[in-house]
Amino acid sequence: MKRILLLALPFALMTACSNPPAVSDEAATAPAANAAAAANIEGALLGTNHWTLETATDASGKRIDGLFVRADKPVTLDISNGRIAVGNTCNHLGGSYTLEGGTLEVGSMISTQMACAEPGVMALDRLVSERLQGKLEVRALDATGLTLVAANGDVLGFRGEPTAETRYGGEGETVFMEVDAQTRPCPHPLMKDATCLQVREVKYDDQGLEQGKRGEWENFYGDIEGYSHQPGVRNVLRLKRYEVKNPPADASSHAYVLDMVVGSEQVKQ
């Protein structure tokens, strides 16, 4: 048995006028109130959606091919609570941001330090960081799409999908789960010859030290959103667990969404 451990390192994501005409207090404060309301709406839209990169062109309109080296795993953004997180790059990228009017200003990107063997993926970190730092113009924003214009004129178009928090109506609970290398046959009232993932919960303290012994493997009915099982590989997953309101009679009252793969182990047959 050969053990390969991938550590998820914590990192910080990181007017002037002269002689104006007299106006009433109500008229004077209305523009500021409207601007604040608009900013709040934009911030809410950014935070309630998960953004997937669909288009990227330079100032001349040419496609930026280097941003699409992972055709099956396009670059993603999560933007909320003053932090921006980039997914499907080689390393986990993140930083802080502020939103003022139509400008999204992103601070310096901080990154984990993994090496990736896939062609072009190592360069993807740099290409993304170069375009998502500094002042970005929010050219378009609604519930289904986000268009950002970088300082160099590159235009990035993202498709919006509701986050798990939006869909399930809450923050969810963070849990850790080990998934065994092989699925096993499991009884299912509606499916003949069903197979299930084999899972068991893993518990850690605030310092990241494992607590207690892992229990027996159990059948996991359903899916883990965002997780693709690879036979022969045992994983420890960090998950978000959400309560499902009014689930069907044959379905679980919880939904699980992959947050991060924190450890992997190749298991010989």
PDB file of C-alpha atoms in Angstrom:
ATOM      1  CA  MET A   1       0.000   0.000   0.000  1.00  0.00           C
ATOM      2  CA  LYS A   2       1.459   3.320  -1.009  1.00  0.00           C
ATOM      3  CA  ARG A   3       0.201   6.393   0.772  1.00  0.00           C
ATOM      4  CA  ILE A   4       0.102   9.794  -0.855  1.00  0.00           C
ATOM      5  CA  LEU A   5      -1.071  12.624   1.342  1.00  0.00           C
ATOM      6  CA  LEU A   6      -2.137  15.933  -0.112  1.00  0.00           C
ATOM      7  CA  LEU A   7      -2.294  18.642   2.511  1.00  0.00           C
ATOM      8  CA  ALA A   8      -4.746  21.483   2.169  1.00  0.00           C
ATOM      9  CA  LEU A   9      -2.709  24.350   3.561  1.00  0.00           C
ATOM     10  CA  PRO A  10      -4.590  27.163   5.217  1.00  0.00           C
ATOM     11  CA  PHE A  11      -4.030  30.467   3.589  1.00  0.00           C
ATOM     12  CA  ALA A  12      -5.582  33.881   3.725  1.00  0.00           C
ATOM     13  CA  LEU A  13      -7.641  34.530   0.705  1.00  0.00           C
ATOM     14  CA  MET A  14      -7.081  36.503   0.940  1.00  0.00           C
ATOM     15  CA  THR A  15     -15.780  64.378  -5.635  1.00  0.00           C
ATOM     16  CA  ALA A  16     -15.424  67.750  -5.825  1.00  0.00           C
ATOM     17  CA  CYS A  17     -17.907  70.496  -6.659  1.00  0.00           C
ATOM     18  CA  SER A  18     -18.044  74.314  -6.445  1.00  0.00           C
ATOM     19  CA  ASN A  19     -20.983  76.500  -5.441  1.00  0.00           C
ATOM     20  CA  PRO A  20     -23.687  73.827  -5.775  1.00  0.00           C
ATOM     21  CA  PRO A  21     -27.310  74.924  -5.844  1.00  0.00           C
ATOM     22  CA  ALA A  22     -29.254  74.639  -2.641  1.00  0.00           C
ATOM     23  CA  VAL A  23     -31.119  71.339  -2.283  1.00  0.00           C
ATOM     24  CA  SER A  24     -33.215  69.739   0.421  1.00  0.00           C
ATOM     25  CA  ASP A  25     -31.666  67.219   2.802  1.00  0.00           C
ATOM     26  CA  GLU A  26     -33.862  64.483   1.317  1.00  0.00           C
ATOM     27  CA  ALA A  27     -32.725  65.205  -2.244  1.00  0.00           C
ATOM     28  CA  ALA A  28     -29.100  65.411  -1.153  1.00  0.00           C
ATOM     29  CA  THR A  29     -29.102  61.994   0.530  1.00  0.00           C
ATOM     30  CA  ALA A  30     -31.117  60.136  -2.148  1.00  0.00           C
ATOM     31  CA  PRO A  31     -28.221  59.542  -4.607  1.00  0.00           C
ATOM     32  CA  ALA A  32     -25.995  58.149  -1.853  1.00  0.00           C
ATOM     33  CA  ALA A  33     -28.777  55.857  -0.646  1.00  0.00           C
ATOM     34  CA  ASN A  34     -29.448  54.623  -4.166  1.00  0.00           C
ATOM     35  CA  ALA A  35     -25.745  53.946  -4.754  1.00  0.00           C
ATOM     36  CA  ALA A  36     -25.498  52.005  -1.511  1.00  0.00           C
ATOM     37  CA  ALA A  37     -28.561  49.941  -2.403  1.00  0.00           C
ATOM     38  CA  ALA A  38     -27.092  49.121  -5.809  1.00  0.00           C
ATOM     39  CA  ALA A  39     -23.811  48.044  -4.240  1.00  0.00           C
ATOM     40  CA  ASN A  40     -25.661  45.769  -1.807  1.00  0.00           C
ATOM     41  CA  ILE A  41     -27.603  44.119  -4.625  1.00  0.00           C
ATOM     42  CA  GLU A  42     -24.410  43.494  -6.579  1.00  0.00           C
ATOM     43  CA  GLY A  43     -22.674  42.053  -3.546  1.00  0.00           C
ATOM     44  CA  ALA A  44     -25.585  39.717  -2.882  1.00  0.00           C
ATOM     45  CA  LEU A  45     -25.578  38.462  -6.477  1.00  0.00           C
ATOM     46  CA  LEU A  46     -21.844  37.807  -6.346  1.00  0.00           C
ATOM     47  CA  GLY A  47     -22.124  35.823  -3.148  1.00  0.00           C
ATOM     48  CA  THR A  48     -25.199  33.735  -3.940  1.00  0.00           C
ATOM     49  CA  ASN A  49     -23.763  32.313  -7.161  1.00  0.00           C
ATOM     50  CA  HIS A  50     -20.905  30.009  -8.126  1.00  0.00           C
ATOM     51  CA  TRP A  51     -19.213  31.371 -11.257  1.00  0.00           C
ATOM     52  CA  THR A  52     -17.767  29.196 -14.050  1.00  0.00           C
ATOM     53  CA  LEU A  53     -15.511  30.681 -16.736  1.00  0.00           C
ATOM     54  CA  GLU A  54     -17.103  30.321 -20.185  1.00  0.00           C
ATOM     55  CA  THR A  55     -15.369  32.921 -22.345  1.00  0.00           C
ATOM     56  CA  ALA A  56     -12.095  34.838 -22.198  1.00  0.00           C
ATOM     57  CA  THR A  57     -10.833  37.207 -24.875  1.00  0.00           C
ATOM     58  CA  ASP A  58      -8.025  39.741 -24.996  1.00  0.00           C
ATOM     59  CA  ALA A  59      -8.443  43.410 -25.893  1.00  0.00           C
ATOM     60  CA  SER A  60      -8.372  42.525 -29.611  1.00  0.00           C
ATOM     61  CA  GLY A  61     -11.114  39.913 -29.238  1.00  0.00           C
ATOM     62  CA  LYS A  62      -8.838  36.858 -29.513  1.00  0.00           C
ATOM     63  CA  ARG A  63      -9.645  33.857 -27.311  1.00  0.00           C
ATOM     64  CA  ILE A  64      -7.201  33.318 -24.420  1.00  0.00           C
ATOM     65  CA  ASP A  65      -6.574  29.609 -24.917  1.00  0.00           C
ATOM     66  CA  GLY A  66      -4.299  29.302 -21.874  1.00  0.00           C
ATOM     67  CA  LEU A  67      -7.281  29.780 -19.561  1.00  0.00           C
ATOM     68  CA  PHE A  68      -9.014  26.682 -20.955  1.00  0.00           C
ATOM     69  CA  VAL A  69      -6.327  23.993 -20.669  1.00  0.00           C
ATOM     70  CA  ARG A  70      -8.704  21.950 -18.499  1.00  0.00           C
ATOM     71  CA  ALA A  71     -11.648  21.538 -20.845  1.00  0.00           C
ATOM     72  CA  ASP A  72     -13.499  19.301 -18.372  1.00  0.00           C
ATOM     73  CA  LYS A  73     -12.669  21.495 -15.374  1.00  0.00           C
ATOM     74  CA  PRO A  74     -13.149  25.165 -16.233  1.00  0.00           C
ATOM     75  CA  VAL A  75     -11.871  27.848 -13.882  1.00  0.00           C
ATOM     76  CA  THR A  76     -14.392  28.778 -11.197  1.00  0.00           C
ATOM     77  CA  LEU A  77     -14.883  31.699  -8.817  1.00  0.00           C
ATOM     78  CA  ASP A  78     -16.597  32.001  -5.465  1.00  0.00           C
ATOM     79  CA  ILE A  79     -16.954  35.590  -4.297  1.00  0.00           C
ATOM     80  CA  SER A  80     -18.444  36.418  -0.914  1.00  0.00           C
ATOM     81  CA  ASN A  81     -17.801  38.021   2.452  1.00  0.00           C
ATOM     82  CA  GLY A  82     -14.815  40.006   1.202  1.00  0.00           C
ATOM     83  CA  ARG A  83     -12.934  36.987  -0.141  1.00  0.00           C
ATOM     84  CA  ILE A  84     -12.498  35.486  -3.588  1.00  0.00           C
ATOM     85  CA  ALA A  85     -11.571  31.824  -4.157  1.00  0.00           C
ATOM     86  CA  VAL A  86     -10.448  30.370  -7.496  1.00  0.00           C
ATOM     87  CA  GLY A  87     -11.032  26.711  -8.322  1.00  0.00           C
ATOM     88  CA  ASN A  88      -9.821  24.223 -10.947  1.00  0.00           C
ATOM     89  CA  THR A  89      -6.405  25.809 -11.248  1.00  0.00           C
ATOM     90  CA  CYS A  90      -3.289  23.854 -10.286  1.00  0.00           C
ATOM     91  CA  ASN A  91      -3.182  25.382  -6.798  1.00  0.00           C
ATOM     92  CA  HIS A  92      -5.892  26.856  -4.629  1.00  0.00           C
ATOM     93  CA  LEU A  93      -5.839  30.609  -5.228  1.00  0.00           C
ATOM     94  CA  GLY A  94      -7.525  33.239  -3.124  1.00  0.00           C
ATOM     95  CA  GLY A  95      -7.480  36.812  -1.950  1.00  0.00           C
ATOM     96  CA  SER A  96      -9.494  39.653  -0.515  1.00  0.00           C
ATOM     97  CA  TYR A  97     -11.665  42.034  -2.505  1.00  0.00           C
ATOM     98  CA  THR A  98     -13.728  45.179  -2.206  1.00  0.00           C
ATOM     99  CA  LEU A  99     -16.710  46.141  -4.337  1.00  0.00           C
ATOM    100  CA  GLU A 100     -17.407  49.803  -4.973  1.00  0.00           C
ATOM    101  CA  GLY A 101     -19.877  50.833  -7.618  1.00  0.00           C
ATOM    102  CA  GLY A 102     -18.931  48.989 -10.782  1.00  0.00           C
ATOM    103  CA  THR A 103     -15.389  48.144  -9.685  1.00  0.00           C
ATOM    104  CA  LEU A 104     -14.237  44.891  -8.082  1.00  0.00           C
ATOM    105  CA  GLU A 105     -10.782  45.414  -6.608  1.00  0.00           C
ATOM    106  CA  VAL A 106      -8.902  42.212  -5.767  1.00  0.00           C
ATOM    107  CA  GLY A 107      -5.797  42.134  -3.588  1.00  0.00           C
ATOM    108  CA  SER A 108      -2.715  40.007  -4.190  1.00  0.00           C
ATOM    109  CA  MET A 109      -3.502  36.347  -4.774  1.00  0.00           C
ATOM    110  CA  ILE A 110      -2.194  33.821  -2.266  1.00  0.00           C
ATOM    111  CA  SER A 111      -1.598  30.260  -3.406  1.00  0.00           C
ATOM    112  CA  THR A 112      -0.819  26.792  -2.116  1.00  0.00           C
ATOM    113  CA  GLN A 113       2.423  25.335  -3.460  1.00  0.00           C
ATOM    114  CA  MET A 114       1.614  22.095  -5.286  1.00  0.00           C
ATOM    115  CA  ALA A 115       3.195  21.055  -8.583  1.00  0.00           C
ATOM    116  CA  CYS A 116       0.944  19.824 -11.400  1.00  0.00           C
ATOM    117  CA  ALA A 117       2.113  17.565 -14.218  1.00  0.00           C
ATOM    118  CA  GLU A 118      -0.745  18.271 -16.630  1.00  0.00           C
ATOM    119  CA  PRO A 119       0.453  20.312 -19.631  1.00  0.00           C
ATOM    120  CA  GLY A 120      -0.380  23.991 -19.255  1.00  0.00           C
ATOM    121  CA  VAL A 121      -1.893  23.673 -15.785  1.00  0.00           C
ATOM    122  CA  MET A 122       1.095  25.129 -13.914  1.00  0.00           C
ATOM    123  CA  ALA A 123       0.910  28.196 -16.167  1.00  0.00           C
ATOM    124  CA  LEU A 124      -2.836  28.457 -15.493  1.00  0.00           C
ATOM    125  CA  ASP A 125      -2.215  29.769 -11.977  1.00  0.00           C
ATOM    126  CA  ARG A 126      -0.168  32.668 -13.326  1.00  0.00           C
ATOM    127  CA  LEU A 127      -2.597  33.457 -16.159  1.00  0.00           C
ATOM    128  CA  VAL A 128      -5.535  33.584 -13.770  1.00  0.00           C
ATOM    129  CA  SER A 129      -3.706  35.607 -11.104  1.00  0.00           C
ATOM    130  CA  GLU A 130      -2.562  38.205 -13.634  1.00  0.00           C
ATOM    131  CA  ARG A 131      -6.139  38.857 -14.722  1.00  0.00           C
ATOM    132  CA  LEU A 132      -7.911  38.658 -11.382  1.00  0.00           C
ATOM    133  CA  GLN A 133      -5.744  41.056  -9.383  1.00  0.00           C
ATOM    134  CA  GLY A 134      -6.157  44.793  -9.127  1.00  0.00           C
ATOM    135  CA  LYS A 135      -9.188  46.732 -10.352  1.00  0.00           C
ATOM    136  CA  LEU A 136     -11.702  44.825 -12.476  1.00  0.00           C
ATOM    137  CA  GLU A 137     -14.634  46.471 -14.185  1.00  0.00           C
ATOM    138  CA  VAL A 138     -17.923  44.690 -13.537  1.00  0.00           C
ATOM    139  CA  ARG A 139     -19.375  45.153 -17.004  1.00  0.00           C
ATOM    140  CA  ALA A 140     -22.416  42.918 -16.513  1.00  0.00           C
ATOM    141  CA  LEU A 141     -23.898  41.115 -13.538  1.00  0.00           C
ATOM    142  CA  ASP A 142     -27.152  39.266 -13.058  1.00  0.00           C
ATOM    143  CA  ALA A 143     -28.275  35.956 -11.594  1.00  0.00           C
ATOM    144  CA  THR A 144     -27.020  33.980 -14.595  1.00  0.00           C
ATOM    145  CA  GLY A 145     -23.857  35.756 -15.730  1.00  0.00           C
ATOM    146  CA  LEU A 146     -20.887  37.898 -14.717  1.00  0.00           C
ATOM    147  CA  THR A 147     -18.574  39.786 -17.060  1.00  0.00           C
ATOM    148  CA  LEU A 148     -15.303  41.198 -15.736  1.00  0.00           C
ATOM    149  CA  VAL A 149     -12.841  43.385 -17.626  1.00  0.00           C
ATOM    150  CA  ALA A 150      -9.243  43.216 -16.422  1.00  0.00           C
ATOM    151  CA  ALA A 151      -6.907  46.208 -16.304  1.00  0.00           C
ATOM    152  CA  ASN A 152      -5.239  45.086 -19.555  1.00  0.00           C
ATOM    153  CA  GLY A 153      -8.571  44.955 -21.407  1.00  0.00           C
ATOM    154  CA  ASP A 154      -9.115  41.186 -21.255  1.00  0.00           C
ATOM    155  CA  VAL A 155     -12.804  40.272 -20.965  1.00  0.00           C
ATOM    156  CA  LEU A 156     -13.800  37.292 -18.824  1.00  0.00           C
ATOM    157  CA  GLY A 157     -17.320  35.886 -19.007  1.00  0.00           C
ATOM    158  CA  PHE A 158     -18.680  33.610 -16.259  1.00  0.00           C
ATOM    159  CA  ARG A 159     -21.861  31.548 -16.043  1.00  0.00           C
ATOM    160  CA  GLY A 160     -23.673  31.808 -12.729  1.00  0.00           C
ATOM    161  CA  GLU A 161     -25.245  28.942 -10.809  1.00  0.00           C
ATOM    162  CA  PRO A 162     -26.731  29.152  -7.299  1.00  0.00           C
ATOM    163  CA  THR A 163     -24.322  28.049  -4.586  1.00  0.00           C
ATOM    164  CA  ALA A 164     -25.199  25.151  -2.315  1.00  0.00           C
ATOM    165  CA  GLU A 165     -25.881  27.653   0.479  1.00  0.00           C
ATOM    166  CA  THR A 166     -28.400  29.401  -1.773  1.00  0.00           C
ATOM    167  CA  ARG A 167     -30.052  26.176  -2.885  1.00  0.00           C
ATOM    168  CA  TYR A 168     -30.341  24.653   0.575  1.00  0.00           C
ATOM    169  CA  GLY A 169     -30.997  27.856   2.483  1.00  0.00           C
ATOM    170  CA  GLY A 170     -28.146  27.829   4.980  1.00  0.00           C
ATOM    171  CA  GLU A 171     -24.424  27.674   5.646  1.00  0.00           C
ATOM    172  CA  GLY A 172     -24.285  23.922   6.109  1.00  0.00           C
ATOM    173  CA  GLU A 173     -22.140  21.907   8.520  1.00  0.00           C
ATOM    174  CA  THR A 174     -18.516  20.996   7.800  1.00  0.00           C
ATOM    175  CA  VAL A 175     -17.823  17.260   8.175  1.00  0.00           C
ATOM    176  CA  PHE A 176     -14.964  14.965   7.175  1.00  0.00           C
ATOM    177  CA  MET A 177     -15.610  11.629   5.545  1.00  0.00           C
ATOM    178  CA  GLU A 178     -13.332   8.837   4.401  1.00  0.00           C
ATOM    179  CA  VAL A 179     -14.399   7.096   1.185  1.00  0.00           C
ATOM    180  CA  ASP A 180     -13.066   3.590   0.605  1.00  0.00           C
ATOM    181  CA  ALA A 181     -11.259   2.609  -2.585  1.00  0.00           C
ATOM    182  CA  GLN A 182     -14.007   0.300  -3.865  1.00  0.00           C
ATOM    183  CA  THR A 183     -17.778   0.432  -3.978  1.00  0.00           C
ATOM    184  CA  ARG A 184     -19.764  -2.524  -2.655  1.00  0.00           C
ATOM    185  CA  PRO A 185     -23.151  -4.108  -3.460  1.00  0.00           C
ATOM    186  CA  CYS A 186     -25.859  -2.611  -1.265  1.00  0.00           C
ATOM    187  CA  PRO A 187     -29.600  -3.258  -0.856  1.00  0.00           C
ATOM    188  CA  HIS A 188     -31.848  -0.706  -2.528  1.00  0.00           C
ATOM    189  CA  PRO A 189     -35.659  -0.893  -2.753  1.00  0.00           C
ATOM    190  CA  LEU A 190     -35.792   0.685  -6.218  1.00  0.00           C
ATOM    191  CA  MET A 191     -32.550  -0.444  -7.862  1.00  0.00           C
ATOM    192  CA  LYS A 192     -31.491  -3.989  -8.621  1.00  0.00           C
ATOM    193  CA  ASP A 193     -27.782  -4.773  -8.226  1.00  0.00           C
ATOM    194  CA  ALA A 194     -27.102  -1.370  -6.677  1.00  0.00           C
ATOM    195  CA  THR A 195     -23.602  -0.491  -5.482  1.00  0.00           C
ATOM    196  CA  CYS A 196     -22.712   2.095  -2.860  1.00  0.00           C
ATOM    197  CA  LEU A 197     -19.711   4.079  -1.759  1.00  0.00           C
ATOM    198  CA  GLN A 198     -18.273   2.826   1.514  1.00  0.00           C
ATOM    199  CA  VAL A 199     -17.772   5.684   3.974  1.00  0.00           C
ATOM    200  CA  ARG A 200     -16.961   6.479   7.579  1.00  0.00           C
ATOM    201  CA  GLU A 201     -16.746   9.774   9.429  1.00  0.00           C
ATOM    202  CA  VAL A 202     -13.404  11.244  10.469  1.00  0.00           C
ATOM    203  CA  LYS A 203     -13.189  13.750  13.313  1.00  0.00           C
ATOM    204  CA  TYR A 204     -10.506  16.401  13.895  1.00  0.00           C
ATOM    205  CA  ASP A 205      -9.919  18.932  16.646  1.00  0.00           C
ATOM    206  CA  ASP A 206      -9.320  22.654  16.102  1.00  0.00           C
ATOM    207  CA  GLN A 207      -5.603  21.999  15.506  1.00  0.00           C
ATOM    208  CA  GLY A 208      -6.333  19.474  12.755  1.00  0.00           C
ATOM    209  CA  LEU A 209      -5.422  16.413  14.833  1.00  0.00           C
ATOM    210  CA  GLU A 210      -7.594  13.353  14.314  1.00  0.00           C
ATOM    211  CA  GLN A 211      -9.738  12.418  17.285  1.00  0.00           C
ATOM    212  CA  GLY A 212     -10.801   8.888  18.197  1.00  0.00           C
ATOM    213  CA  LYS A 213     -10.836   5.781  16.029  1.00  0.00           C
ATOM    214  CA  ARG A 214     -12.545   5.541  12.682  1.00  0.00           C
ATOM    215  CA  GLY A 215     -15.632   3.345  12.756  1.00  0.00           C
ATOM    216  CA  GLU A 216     -16.862   0.588  10.467  1.00  0.00           C
ATOM    217  CA  TRP A 217     -17.503   1.194   6.786  1.00  0.00           C
ATOM    218  CA  GLU A 218     -21.117   2.022   5.970  1.00  0.00           C
ATOM    219  CA  ASN A 219     -23.123   2.145   2.749  1.00  0.00           C
ATOM    220  CA  PHE A 220     -23.552   5.664   1.422  1.00  0.00           C
ATOM    221  CA  TYR A 221     -26.819   6.028  -0.474  1.00  0.00           C
ATOM    222  CA  GLY A 222     -26.955   8.941  -2.884  1.00  0.00           C
ATOM    223  CA  ASP A 223     -24.280  11.205  -4.303  1.00  0.00           C
ATOM    224  CA  ILE A 224     -21.640  13.595  -3.075  1.00  0.00           C
ATOM    225  CA  GLU A 225     -22.007  16.679  -5.233  1.00  0.00           C
ATOM    226  CA  GLY A 226     -18.737  17.574  -6.945  1.00  0.00           C
ATOM    227  CA  TYR A 227     -17.023  14.255  -6.150  1.00  0.00           C
ATOM    228  CA  SER A 228     -16.064  11.664  -8.786  1.00  0.00           C
ATOM    229  CA  HIS A 229     -15.020   8.343  -7.296  1.00  0.00           C
ATOM    230  CA  GLN A 230     -11.900   6.732  -8.744  1.00  0.00           C
ATOM    231  CA  PRO A 231     -11.738   2.957  -8.074  1.00  0.00           C
ATOM    232  CA  GLY A 232      -8.590   2.007  -6.198  1.00  0.00           C
ATOM    233  CA  VAL A 233      -8.178   5.379  -4.486  1.00  0.00           C
ATOM    234  CA  ARG A 234      -9.248   5.966  -0.900  1.00  0.00           C
ATOM    235  CA  ASN A 235      -9.954   9.620  -0.072  1.00  0.00           C
ATOM    236  CA  VAL A 236     -10.609  11.765   2.956  1.00  0.00           C
ATOM    237  CA  LEU A 237     -13.050  14.492   1.988  1.00  0.00           C
ATOM    238  CA  ARG A 238     -14.030  17.750   3.590  1.00  0.00           C
ATOM    239  CA  LEU A 239     -17.738  18.123   2.946  1.00  0.00           C
ATOM    240  CA  LYS A 240     -20.551  20.548   3.559  1.00  0.00           C
ATOM    241  CA  ARG A 241     -23.654  18.817   4.872  1.00  0.00           C
ATOM    242  CA  TYR A 242     -26.993  20.525   4.345  1.00  0.00           C
ATOM    243  CA  GLU A 243     -30.466  19.715   5.565  1.00  0.00           C
ATOM    244  CA  VAL A 244     -32.910  18.990   2.745  1.00  0.00           C
ATOM    245  CA  LYS A 245     -36.361  20.362   3.367  1.00  0.00           C
ATOM    246  CA  ASN A 246     -39.195  17.991   2.506  1.00  0.00           C
ATOM    247  CA  PRO A 247     -37.080  15.277   0.838  1.00  0.00           C
ATOM    248  CA  PRO A 248     -38.784  12.486  -1.161  1.00  0.00           C
ATOM    249  CA  ALA A 249     -39.738   9.424   0.864  1.00  0.00           C
ATOM    250  CA  ASP A 250     -36.869   7.352  -0.587  1.00  0.00           C
ATOM    251  CA  ALA A 251     -34.222  10.098  -0.291  1.00  0.00           C
ATOM    252  CA  SER A 252     -31.912  11.295   2.463  1.00  0.00           C
ATOM    253  CA  SER A 253     -32.734  14.324   4.583  1.00  0.00           C
ATOM    254  CA  HIS A 254     -29.150  15.538   4.048  1.00  0.00           C
ATOM    255  CA  ALA A 255     -27.214  16.660   0.978  1.00  0.00           C
ATOM    256  CA  TYR A 256     -23.417  16.463   0.791  1.00  0.00           C
ATOM    257  CA  VAL A 257     -21.269  18.815  -1.274  1.00  0.00           C
ATOM    258  CA  LEU A 258     -17.524  18.372  -1.770  1.00  0.00           C
ATOM    259  CA  ASP A 259     -15.486  21.191  -0.289  1.00  0.00           C
ATOM    260  CA  MET A 260     -11.985  19.710  -0.648  1.00  0.00           C
ATOM    261  CA  VAL A 261     -10.086  16.429  -1.012  1.00  0.00           C
ATOM    262  CA  VAL A 262      -7.673  16.600   1.904  1.00  0.00           C
ATOM    263  CA  GLY A 263      -5.981  13.220   1.633  1.00  0.00           C
ATOM    264  CA  SER A 264      -5.615  10.392  -0.919  1.00  0.00           C
ATOM    265  CA  GLU A 265      -4.281   6.877  -0.712  1.00  0.00           C
ATOM    266  CA  GLN A 266      -3.680   4.442  -3.578  1.00  0.00           C
ATOM    267  CA  VAL A 267      -4.868   0.995  -2.499  1.00  0.00           C
ATOM    268  CA  LYS A 268      -3.553  -2.143  -4.165  1.00  0.00           C
ATOM    269  CA  GLN A 269      -6.042  -4.842  -5.071  1.00  0.00           C
TER     270      GLN A 269
END
